[in-house]
Each structure stands twice: as C-alpha cells, then as structure tokens.
Short mmCIF file of C-alpha atoms in Angstrom, two decimals:
data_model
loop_
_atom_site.label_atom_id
_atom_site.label_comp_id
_atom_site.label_asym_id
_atom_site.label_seq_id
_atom_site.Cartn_x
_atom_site.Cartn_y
_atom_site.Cartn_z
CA UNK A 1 75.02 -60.31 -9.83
CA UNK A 2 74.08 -57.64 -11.77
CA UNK A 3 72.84 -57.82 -15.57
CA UNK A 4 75.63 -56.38 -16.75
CA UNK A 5 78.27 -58.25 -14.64
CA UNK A 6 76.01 -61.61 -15.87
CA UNK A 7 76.33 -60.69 -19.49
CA UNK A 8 80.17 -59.91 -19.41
CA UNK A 9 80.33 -63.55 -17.01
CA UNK A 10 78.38 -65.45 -20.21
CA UNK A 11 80.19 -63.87 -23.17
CA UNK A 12 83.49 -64.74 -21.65
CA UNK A 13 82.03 -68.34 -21.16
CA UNK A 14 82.47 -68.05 -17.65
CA UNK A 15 78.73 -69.52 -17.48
CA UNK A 16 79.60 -72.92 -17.81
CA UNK A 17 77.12 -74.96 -15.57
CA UNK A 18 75.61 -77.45 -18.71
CA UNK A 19 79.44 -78.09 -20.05
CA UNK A 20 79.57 -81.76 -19.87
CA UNK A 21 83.42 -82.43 -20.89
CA UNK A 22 83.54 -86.00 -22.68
CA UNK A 23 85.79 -88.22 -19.95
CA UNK A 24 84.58 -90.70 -17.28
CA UNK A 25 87.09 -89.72 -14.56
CA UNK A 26 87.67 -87.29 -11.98
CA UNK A 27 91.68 -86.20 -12.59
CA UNK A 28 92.19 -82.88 -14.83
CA UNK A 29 93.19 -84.16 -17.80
CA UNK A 30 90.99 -84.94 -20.67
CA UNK A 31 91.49 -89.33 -21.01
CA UNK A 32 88.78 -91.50 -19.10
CA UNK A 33 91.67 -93.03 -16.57
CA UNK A 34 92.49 -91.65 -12.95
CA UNK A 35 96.22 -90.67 -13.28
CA UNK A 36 97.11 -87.28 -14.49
CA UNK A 37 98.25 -87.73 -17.50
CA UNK A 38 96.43 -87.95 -21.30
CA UNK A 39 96.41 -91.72 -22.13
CA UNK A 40 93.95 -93.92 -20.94
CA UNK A 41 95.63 -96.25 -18.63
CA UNK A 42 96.39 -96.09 -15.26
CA UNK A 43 100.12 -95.85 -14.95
CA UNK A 44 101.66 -91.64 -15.16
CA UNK A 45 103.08 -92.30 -18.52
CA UNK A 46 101.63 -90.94 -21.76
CA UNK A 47 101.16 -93.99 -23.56
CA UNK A 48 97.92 -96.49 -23.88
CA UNK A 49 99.87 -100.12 -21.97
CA UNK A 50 100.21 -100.10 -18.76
CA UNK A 51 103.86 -100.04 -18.01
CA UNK A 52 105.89 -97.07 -16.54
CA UNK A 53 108.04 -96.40 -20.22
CA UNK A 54 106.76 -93.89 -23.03
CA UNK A 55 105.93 -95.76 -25.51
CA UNK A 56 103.30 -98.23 -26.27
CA UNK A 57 104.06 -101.91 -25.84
CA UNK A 58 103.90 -103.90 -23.33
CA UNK A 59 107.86 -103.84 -22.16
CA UNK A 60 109.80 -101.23 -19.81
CA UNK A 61 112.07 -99.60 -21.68
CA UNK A 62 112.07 -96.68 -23.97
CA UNK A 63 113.39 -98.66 -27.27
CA UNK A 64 112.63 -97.16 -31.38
CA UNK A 65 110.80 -100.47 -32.19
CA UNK A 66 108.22 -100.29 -34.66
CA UNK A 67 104.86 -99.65 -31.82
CA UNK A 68 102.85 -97.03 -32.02
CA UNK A 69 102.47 -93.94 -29.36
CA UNK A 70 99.44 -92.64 -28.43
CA UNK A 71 98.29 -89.16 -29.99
CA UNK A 72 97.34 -87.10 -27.29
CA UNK A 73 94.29 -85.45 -27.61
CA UNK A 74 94.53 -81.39 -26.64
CA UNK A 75 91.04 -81.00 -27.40
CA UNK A 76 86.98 -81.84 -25.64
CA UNK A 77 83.49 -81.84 -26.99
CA UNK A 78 80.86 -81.18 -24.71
CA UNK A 79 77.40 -80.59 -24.85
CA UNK A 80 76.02 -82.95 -27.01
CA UNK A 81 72.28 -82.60 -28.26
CA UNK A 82 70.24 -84.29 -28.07
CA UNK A 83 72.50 -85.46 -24.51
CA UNK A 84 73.46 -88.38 -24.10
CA UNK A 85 70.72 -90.97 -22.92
CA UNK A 86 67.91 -89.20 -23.37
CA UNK A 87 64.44 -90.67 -24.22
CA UNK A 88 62.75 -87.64 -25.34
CA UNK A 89 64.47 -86.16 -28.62
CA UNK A 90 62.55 -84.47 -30.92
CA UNK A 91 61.62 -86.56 -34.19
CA UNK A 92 62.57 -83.33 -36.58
CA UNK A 93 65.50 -81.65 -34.60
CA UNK A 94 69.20 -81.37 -35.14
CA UNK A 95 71.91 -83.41 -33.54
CA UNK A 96 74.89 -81.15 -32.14
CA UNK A 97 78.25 -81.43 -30.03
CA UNK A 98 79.72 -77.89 -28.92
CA UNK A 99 83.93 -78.84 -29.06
CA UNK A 100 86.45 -76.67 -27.29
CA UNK A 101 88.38 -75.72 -30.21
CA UNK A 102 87.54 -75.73 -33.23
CA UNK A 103 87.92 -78.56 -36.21
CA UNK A 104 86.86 -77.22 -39.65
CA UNK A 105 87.54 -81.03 -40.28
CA UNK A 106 85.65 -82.84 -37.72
CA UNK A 107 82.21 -84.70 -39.19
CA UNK A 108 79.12 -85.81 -37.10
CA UNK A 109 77.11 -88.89 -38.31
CA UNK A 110 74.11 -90.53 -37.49
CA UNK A 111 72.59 -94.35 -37.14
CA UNK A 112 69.63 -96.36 -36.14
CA UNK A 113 71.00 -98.07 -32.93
CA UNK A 114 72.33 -101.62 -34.41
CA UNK A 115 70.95 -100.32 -37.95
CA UNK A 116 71.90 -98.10 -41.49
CA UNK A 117 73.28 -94.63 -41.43
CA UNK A 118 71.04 -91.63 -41.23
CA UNK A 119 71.26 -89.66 -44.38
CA UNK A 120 71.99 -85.90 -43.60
CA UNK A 121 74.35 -83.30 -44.38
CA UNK A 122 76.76 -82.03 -41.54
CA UNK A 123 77.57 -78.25 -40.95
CA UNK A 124 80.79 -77.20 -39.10
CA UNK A 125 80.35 -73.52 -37.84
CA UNK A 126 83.09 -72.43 -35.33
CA UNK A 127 83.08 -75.16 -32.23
CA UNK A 128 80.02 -76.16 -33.36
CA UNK A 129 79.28 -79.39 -35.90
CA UNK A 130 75.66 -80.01 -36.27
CA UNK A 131 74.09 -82.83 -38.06
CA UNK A 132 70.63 -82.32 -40.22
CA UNK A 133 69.35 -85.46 -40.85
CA UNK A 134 67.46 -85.46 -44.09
CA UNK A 135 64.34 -86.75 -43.45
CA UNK A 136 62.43 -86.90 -40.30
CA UNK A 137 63.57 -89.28 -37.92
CA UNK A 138 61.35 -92.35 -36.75
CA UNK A 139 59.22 -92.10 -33.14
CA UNK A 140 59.77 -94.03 -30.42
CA UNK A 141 63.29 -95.45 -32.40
CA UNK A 142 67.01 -95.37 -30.50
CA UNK A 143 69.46 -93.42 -32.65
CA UNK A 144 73.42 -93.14 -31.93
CA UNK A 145 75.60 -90.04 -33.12
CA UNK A 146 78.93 -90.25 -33.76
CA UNK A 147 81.47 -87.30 -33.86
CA UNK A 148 85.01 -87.95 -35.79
CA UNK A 149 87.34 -85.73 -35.04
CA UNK A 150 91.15 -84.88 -33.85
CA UNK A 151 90.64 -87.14 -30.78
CA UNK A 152 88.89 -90.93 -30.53
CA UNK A 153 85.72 -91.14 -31.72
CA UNK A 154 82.77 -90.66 -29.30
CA UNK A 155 79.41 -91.74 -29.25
CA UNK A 156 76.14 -91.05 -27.56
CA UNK A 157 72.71 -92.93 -27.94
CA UNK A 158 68.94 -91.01 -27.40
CA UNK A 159 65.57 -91.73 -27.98
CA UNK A 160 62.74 -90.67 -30.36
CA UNK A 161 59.65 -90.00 -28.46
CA UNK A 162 56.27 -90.54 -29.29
CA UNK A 163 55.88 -86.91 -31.11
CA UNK A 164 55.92 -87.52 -35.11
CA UNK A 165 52.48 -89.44 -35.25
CA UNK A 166 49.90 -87.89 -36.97
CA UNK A 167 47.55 -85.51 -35.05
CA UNK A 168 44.32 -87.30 -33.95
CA UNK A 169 42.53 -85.04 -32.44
CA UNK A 170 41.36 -81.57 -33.72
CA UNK A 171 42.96 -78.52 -33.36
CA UNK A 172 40.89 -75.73 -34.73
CA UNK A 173 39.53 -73.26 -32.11
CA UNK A 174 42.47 -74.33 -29.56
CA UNK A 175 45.83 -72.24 -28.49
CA UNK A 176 48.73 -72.78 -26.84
CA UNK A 177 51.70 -70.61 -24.34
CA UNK A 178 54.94 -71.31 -26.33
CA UNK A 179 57.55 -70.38 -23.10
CA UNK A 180 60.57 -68.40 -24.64
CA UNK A 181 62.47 -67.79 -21.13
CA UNK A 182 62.91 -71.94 -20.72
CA UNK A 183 63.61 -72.11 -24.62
CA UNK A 184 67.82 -73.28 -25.41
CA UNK A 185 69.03 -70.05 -26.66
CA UNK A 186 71.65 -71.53 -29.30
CA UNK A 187 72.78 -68.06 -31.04
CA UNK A 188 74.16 -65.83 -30.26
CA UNK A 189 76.63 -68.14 -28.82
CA UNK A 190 77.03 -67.95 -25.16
CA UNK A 191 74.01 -65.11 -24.22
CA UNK A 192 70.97 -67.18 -23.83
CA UNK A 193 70.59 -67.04 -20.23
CA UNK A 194 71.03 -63.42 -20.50
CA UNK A 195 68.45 -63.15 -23.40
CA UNK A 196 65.76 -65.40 -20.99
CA UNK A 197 65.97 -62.65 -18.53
CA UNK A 198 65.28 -60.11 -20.98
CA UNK A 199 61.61 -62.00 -21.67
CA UNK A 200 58.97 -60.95 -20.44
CA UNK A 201 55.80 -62.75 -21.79
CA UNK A 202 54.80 -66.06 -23.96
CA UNK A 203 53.61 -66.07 -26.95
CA UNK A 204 49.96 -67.29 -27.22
CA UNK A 205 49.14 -68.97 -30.63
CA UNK A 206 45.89 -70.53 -31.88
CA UNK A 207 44.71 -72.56 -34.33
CA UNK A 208 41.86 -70.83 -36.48
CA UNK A 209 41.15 -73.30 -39.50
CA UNK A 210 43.15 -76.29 -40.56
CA UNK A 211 43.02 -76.59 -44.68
CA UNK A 212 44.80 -80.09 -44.51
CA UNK A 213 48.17 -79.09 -45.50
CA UNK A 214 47.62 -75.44 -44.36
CA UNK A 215 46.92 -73.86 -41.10
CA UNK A 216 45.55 -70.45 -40.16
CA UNK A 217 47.44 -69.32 -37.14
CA UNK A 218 46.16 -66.40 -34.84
CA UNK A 219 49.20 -64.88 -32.51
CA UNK A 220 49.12 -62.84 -29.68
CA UNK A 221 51.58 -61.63 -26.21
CA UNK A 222 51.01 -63.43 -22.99
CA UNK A 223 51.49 -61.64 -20.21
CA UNK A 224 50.53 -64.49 -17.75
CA UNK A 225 46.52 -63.36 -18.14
CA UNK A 226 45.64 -64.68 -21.22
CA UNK A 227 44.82 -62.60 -24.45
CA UNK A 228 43.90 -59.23 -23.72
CA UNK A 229 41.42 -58.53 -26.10
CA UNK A 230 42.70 -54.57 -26.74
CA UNK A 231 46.05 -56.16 -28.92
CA UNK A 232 45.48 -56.51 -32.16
CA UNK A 233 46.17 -60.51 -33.25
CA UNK A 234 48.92 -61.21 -36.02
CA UNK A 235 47.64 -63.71 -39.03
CA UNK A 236 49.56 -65.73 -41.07
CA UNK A 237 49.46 -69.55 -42.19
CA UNK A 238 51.62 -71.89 -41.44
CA UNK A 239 52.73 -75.53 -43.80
CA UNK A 240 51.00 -78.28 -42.24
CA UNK A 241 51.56 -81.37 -44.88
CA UNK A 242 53.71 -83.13 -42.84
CA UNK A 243 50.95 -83.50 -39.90
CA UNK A 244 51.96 -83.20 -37.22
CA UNK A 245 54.92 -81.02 -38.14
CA UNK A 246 54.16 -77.35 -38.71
CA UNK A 247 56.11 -74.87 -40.68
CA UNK A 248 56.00 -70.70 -40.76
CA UNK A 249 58.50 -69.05 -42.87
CA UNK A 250 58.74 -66.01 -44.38
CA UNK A 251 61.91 -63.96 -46.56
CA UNK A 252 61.53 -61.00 -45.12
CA UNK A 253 59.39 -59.05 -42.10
CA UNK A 254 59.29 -55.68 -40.66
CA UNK A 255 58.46 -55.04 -36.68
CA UNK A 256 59.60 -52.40 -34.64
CA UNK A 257 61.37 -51.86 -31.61
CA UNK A 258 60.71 -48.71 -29.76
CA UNK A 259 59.20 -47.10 -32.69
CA UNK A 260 62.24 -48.21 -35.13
CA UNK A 261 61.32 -50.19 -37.65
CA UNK A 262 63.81 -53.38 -37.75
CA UNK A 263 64.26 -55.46 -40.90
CA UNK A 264 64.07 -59.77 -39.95
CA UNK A 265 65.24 -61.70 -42.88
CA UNK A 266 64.88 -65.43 -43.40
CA UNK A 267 62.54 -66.44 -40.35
CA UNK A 268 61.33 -69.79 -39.71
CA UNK A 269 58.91 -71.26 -37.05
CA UNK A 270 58.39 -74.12 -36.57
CA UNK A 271 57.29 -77.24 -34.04
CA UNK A 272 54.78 -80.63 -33.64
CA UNK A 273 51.57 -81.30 -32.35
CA UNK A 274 51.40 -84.36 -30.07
CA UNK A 275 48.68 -86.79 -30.91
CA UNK A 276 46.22 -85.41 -28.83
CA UNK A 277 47.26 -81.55 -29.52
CA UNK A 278 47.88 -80.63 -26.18
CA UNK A 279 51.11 -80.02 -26.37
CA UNK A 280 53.81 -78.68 -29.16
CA UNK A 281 57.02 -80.50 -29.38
CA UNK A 282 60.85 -79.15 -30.52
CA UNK A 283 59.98 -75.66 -31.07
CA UNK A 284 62.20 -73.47 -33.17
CA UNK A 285 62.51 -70.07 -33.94
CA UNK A 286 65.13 -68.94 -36.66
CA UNK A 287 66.29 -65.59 -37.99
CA UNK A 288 68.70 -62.89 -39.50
CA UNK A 289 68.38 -59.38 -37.56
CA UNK A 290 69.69 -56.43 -39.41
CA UNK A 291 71.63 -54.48 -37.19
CA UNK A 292 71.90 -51.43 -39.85
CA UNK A 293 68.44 -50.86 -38.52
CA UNK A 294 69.77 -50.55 -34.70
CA UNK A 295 72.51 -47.97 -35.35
CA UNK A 296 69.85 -44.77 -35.14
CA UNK A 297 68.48 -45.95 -31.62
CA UNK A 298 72.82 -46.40 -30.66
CA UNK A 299 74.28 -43.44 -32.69
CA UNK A 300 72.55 -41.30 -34.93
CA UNK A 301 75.41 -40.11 -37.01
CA UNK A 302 76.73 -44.19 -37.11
CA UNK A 303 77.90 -46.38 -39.59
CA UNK A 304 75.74 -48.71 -41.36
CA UNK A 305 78.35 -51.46 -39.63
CA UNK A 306 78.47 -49.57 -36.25
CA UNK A 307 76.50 -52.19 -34.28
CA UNK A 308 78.66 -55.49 -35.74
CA UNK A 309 82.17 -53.60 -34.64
CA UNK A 310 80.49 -52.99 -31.24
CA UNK A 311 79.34 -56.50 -30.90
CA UNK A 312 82.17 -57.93 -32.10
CA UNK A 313 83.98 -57.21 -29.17
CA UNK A 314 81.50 -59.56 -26.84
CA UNK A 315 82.63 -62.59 -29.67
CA UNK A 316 79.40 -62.43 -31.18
CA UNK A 317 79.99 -62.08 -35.74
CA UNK A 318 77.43 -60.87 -38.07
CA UNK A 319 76.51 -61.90 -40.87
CA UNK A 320 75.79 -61.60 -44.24
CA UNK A 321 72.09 -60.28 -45.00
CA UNK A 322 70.41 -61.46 -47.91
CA UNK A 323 69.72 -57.87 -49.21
CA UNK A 324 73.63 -57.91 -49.59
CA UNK A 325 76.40 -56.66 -46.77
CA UNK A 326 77.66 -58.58 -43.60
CA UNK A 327 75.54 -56.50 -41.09
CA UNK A 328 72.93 -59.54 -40.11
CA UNK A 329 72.97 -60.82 -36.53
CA UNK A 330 71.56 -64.34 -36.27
CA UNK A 331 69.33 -65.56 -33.99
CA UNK A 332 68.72 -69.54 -33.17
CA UNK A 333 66.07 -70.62 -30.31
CA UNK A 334 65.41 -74.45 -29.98
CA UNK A 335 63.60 -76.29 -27.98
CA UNK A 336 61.01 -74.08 -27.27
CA UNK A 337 57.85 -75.51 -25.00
CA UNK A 338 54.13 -75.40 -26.05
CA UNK A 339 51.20 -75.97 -23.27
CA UNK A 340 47.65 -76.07 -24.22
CA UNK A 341 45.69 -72.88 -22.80
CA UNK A 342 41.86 -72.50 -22.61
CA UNK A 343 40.03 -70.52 -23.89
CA UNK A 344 41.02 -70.60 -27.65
CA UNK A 345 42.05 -66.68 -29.30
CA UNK A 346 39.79 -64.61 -30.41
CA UNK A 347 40.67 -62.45 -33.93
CA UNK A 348 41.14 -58.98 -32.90
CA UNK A 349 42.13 -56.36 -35.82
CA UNK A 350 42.95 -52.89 -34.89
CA UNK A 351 39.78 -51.32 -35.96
CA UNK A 352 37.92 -53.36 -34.11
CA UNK A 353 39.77 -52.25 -30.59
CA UNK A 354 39.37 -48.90 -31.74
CA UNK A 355 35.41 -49.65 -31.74
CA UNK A 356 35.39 -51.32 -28.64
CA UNK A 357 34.54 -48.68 -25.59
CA UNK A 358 36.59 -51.00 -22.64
CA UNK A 359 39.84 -50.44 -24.78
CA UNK A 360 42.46 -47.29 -25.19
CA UNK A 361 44.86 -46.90 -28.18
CA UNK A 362 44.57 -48.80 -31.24
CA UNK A 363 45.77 -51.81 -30.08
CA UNK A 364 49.75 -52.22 -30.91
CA UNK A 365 51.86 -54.75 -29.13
CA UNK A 366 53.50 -53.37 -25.78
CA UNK A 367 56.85 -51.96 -25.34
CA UNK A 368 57.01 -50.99 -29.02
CA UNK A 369 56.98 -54.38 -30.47
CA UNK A 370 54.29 -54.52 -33.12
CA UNK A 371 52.70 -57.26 -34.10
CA UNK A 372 55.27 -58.43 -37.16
CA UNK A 373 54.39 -62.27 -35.84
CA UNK A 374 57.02 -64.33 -34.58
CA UNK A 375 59.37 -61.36 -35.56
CA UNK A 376 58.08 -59.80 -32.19
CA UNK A 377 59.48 -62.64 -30.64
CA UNK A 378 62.61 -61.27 -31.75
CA UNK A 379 62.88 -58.42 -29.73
CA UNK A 380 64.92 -59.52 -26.95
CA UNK A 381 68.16 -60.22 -29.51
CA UNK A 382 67.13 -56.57 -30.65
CA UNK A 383 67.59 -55.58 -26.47
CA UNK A 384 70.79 -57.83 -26.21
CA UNK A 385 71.97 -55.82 -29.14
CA UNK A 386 71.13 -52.53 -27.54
CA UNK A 387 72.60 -53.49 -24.17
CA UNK A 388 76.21 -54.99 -25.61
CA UNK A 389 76.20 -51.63 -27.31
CA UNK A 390 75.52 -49.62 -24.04
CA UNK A 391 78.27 -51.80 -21.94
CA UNK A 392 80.64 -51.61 -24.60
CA UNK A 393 80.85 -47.30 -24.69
CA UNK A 394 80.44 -46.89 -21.06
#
C-alpha cells in the first residue's frame, strides 16, 4: 500500500486494528450476550429477562404493566487509555475513552480502586472525553475510570507504576533517544501511523546542569549514529520541581521547514525520570501549528485559511491561534519512549562548527528543520500538512 492509499485508508478510519469495542461477546451487536439482538440476555428479544416477549418482566406476554424496557444503546467506546488492565500507566498522564459518536454530555471520572474520587476536570472534544486528574497520581496504586454516558456505565481498572519517585541517581552529563515513530500519535485524529512513517530520526536530549528545580537541557537529531558533532545543539531549560517530572514550555517558537519559517504556538514537553535515570517515562509533546505559514510552500497567491479548507476535507479542524484567527492545526504525541544513550552530548554552537576543519556548512538541522527545539520535532505534522494538501489538488 502506497503512502497515499495509507493516508486516505487512516483518515477514513479504515485503520482500525487497536479499536477495542466495549462488549464481551462475539455476535454483531453492541450488548455483552450471544444472540443478535441489543439487550443483554440470551433470548432474541430486546429486553433485559429472559423470556421470548418485549418487554421486561419476567412473564410471556406483551402487556402495558408498569416494567421498565431496556434503552438500547446505538452507541460504543473503545480505546480506553490507559487500557484496560494495564500495570504500567504513567503517574502524570491523562485518562481517555475514544466513543463512536459523539456525547457533548458524557463525563469520565476517576477513583482509587476501593477508595475516594480523583479530583480532575473532564474535557469532551468530539468522540473524545479525557480526564485530567488534578494532581499527580500515586505510584505503584490501582486506579478505576469510569465513563457515564448514553449507554451503561463502563469501567476499566490500571496500574501506577513505579515512575513518580524521586530521581536517585544523577543525571547531569547523561542523554537519552526519545523514539517519535513508536510514540501514540493522538492529533490529528486518525493520522498517526501515517505521521510515524514520515520520521526519520530520534531526538537525542541531555542533561547539562540540574539547578534543583531547573534543568539545562542540550537537544540534538538522531540519526541512529549518535550526535554528529557538525549540528549545532538547541538550549533551553526545562521545570524540574516536581523531581522526577520535567516540564519545557514555551508561548511561542519559530523553526523552519524547507527554508519557511513556521510559527509553533503553545508547546509543551514534557516526561519522568525513573529512579535510576535510565529511562524517561509518559513522554508528551504538545502544540498549535500555524498553517498561515504553510500556504506559500502550497500556493503562493493563497489565502491565509487555504491550508484549513484543504485539510478539512481529510476531517482534520483547525484551530484557533493565540495570535487571533482559526488557522492553528494541533498537534498531540503521548507516550513517547526515552532510552539512556552513552556518551552524554556535547554543546555545539554554530560558530564553533564553522571553526572546526572535519565539518561543512554552519551546522543547521537537516532537511530544513532548524534547530527551534522540540519545535523541530514538529516537522512531520508540517509534512502531513503538505502531503493532505498535495492529495487533495491532484
């Protein structure tokens, strides 16, 4: 399958291998029973007893008695995060459930398994309700989620693990691969396989000085060989008071791609050290992409809202940018994998490449990407961007 048959397959959500619809049976309709209808008892009737009548006591006939018929439920959730049984969930993540249609009045709650609510706030955007718990959640500790919504409640339990202890080991002069390609892609909606193909290299990033509630970051492309010492390192600081939780954020950066400067509003990264440091834990990337900023390498006599009626076609909205005007494309990567690499970066500024006799150039980033930090890791929405476009006026 070619890339462009692939990306038409996932924006249709044809690419539906991770769906896990909520039911414990193997007929076609949505109950947990094996009959084919949409209650959850065995006879083919739509009630919940277990007679062959329509309505829901427990005698056969059809009478206007004062019982109560089952709803039936013309919806399904699947997906949830963190899934369903899992032991490994990330101590400062979200918990989400993707439904098939949408419920601006559905609610997601959380609990300590046997214990008090989680206090959070819950966000309903499209199919997808998301629950931010307000506070970190405990390691090692057994939570269960609850969604409440047009159909019977469901629940799912998962695990804590041991990440959310403070770091023990130090981390200055150390670096780690964060893997993009096996992040979980979760905007835009429906593309993140396609947007894994599109990635190339990791990102290395180092620790240069830790300030106690500070951290000097160094970051560099991976291209599967390590730092090559003729790029020019990117250095910022990161929040680091709630070892071992780490927090980069800025308003506003500029990078480029292909020589275009492109404007990357509101971006956060963030992750956690394990104990020991060699790994980082629930790694997220966040971000607004201004499309306006795409429309001279797509049309040079387009509209400032060229590249959001293009994309709009694929099901993917934009939205509104800070600066004002709904032309922002959002970008959400979770889960994103840290390994420990050896050696530790090296600070490399441009001037100092252009000193150095082994290297050419003066050290930008590859494929016109420069070195705007983790906006470079944004490139490949700026390529998925590009590429709708390109499908879209063939």
């Amino acid at each position: 399958m070619n890339t462009a048959i692939a990306l038409l397959w996932a924006l249709s959500g044809c690419v539906s291998s991770t769906v896990t619809v909520i039911e414990a049976d193997a007929d076609a309709d949505v109950d947990a029973d094996s009959d084919a209808d949409s209650d959850a008892d065995s006879d083919a009737d739509a009630d919940s007893d277990s007679d062959a009548d329509a309505d829901s006591d427990t005698d056969a006939d059809t009478d206007t008695d004062a019982d109560t018929d089952t709803q039936l439920c013309g919806n399904v959730a699947y997906s949830p995060f963190p899934t369903d049984g899992s032991v490994d969930a990330y101590f400062a993540g979200k918990v989400r459930i993707q439904l098939g249609v949408a419920e601006p009045a559905a609610s997601l709650s959380l609990r300590r398994t046997g214990g008090m609510l989680v206090p959070g706030a819950v966000e309903v955007d499209g199919p997808r309700v998301t629950f931010e718990p307000a506070d970190f959640l405990l390691p090692n500790t057994s939570y269960t989620a609850r969604l409440d919504w047009s159909c019977a409640p469901y629940e799912w339990t998962f695990t804590t693990s041991d990440i959310g202890t403070p770091t023990v080991d130090p981390l200055v002069g150390r670096a780690w691969s964060l893997d993009l390609g096996a992040a979980s892609w979760v905007q835009p909606f429906g593309v993140g396989p396609l947007i894994a193909q599109q990635i190339t290299s990791d990102l290395l990033v180092g620790v240069s000085a830790n300030n106690g509630t500070t951290l000097d970051i160094l970051a560099t492309p991976d291209d599967g060989g390590g730092q090559d010492l003729c790029l020019e390192t990117f250095s910022t600081s990161a929040d680091f008071t709630n070892d071992p939780f780490f927090l980069y954020a800025q308003p506003q950066i500029t990078t480029a791609l292909g020589g275009t400067p492109i404007t990357v509003y509101d971006v956060e990264l963030s992750g956690a050290f394990s104990a020991d440091g060699t790994t980082i834990e629930g790694g997220s990337l966040t971000a607004l992409i201004d499309t306006r900023d795409l429309v001279p390498l797509v049309d040079p006599n387009g509209l400032p809202n060229s590249v959001c009626q293009l994309v709009a076609v694929f099901g993917i909205a934009c939205q509104a940018c800070p600066t004002g005007g709904t032309f922002c494309l959002e970008a959400v990567v979770e889960d994103i994998p840290g390994t420990e690499v050896t050696p530790g970066l090296v600070a490399r500024t441009s001037a100092a490449i252009v000193a150095d006799p082994t290297c050419t150039g003066d050290g930008g980033w590859s494929c016109g990407v420069t070195p705007g930090g983790p906006a470079g890791m944004l490139a490949p929405f700026g390529l998925l961007a590009l590429g709708l476009v390109a499908r879209r006026s063939r």
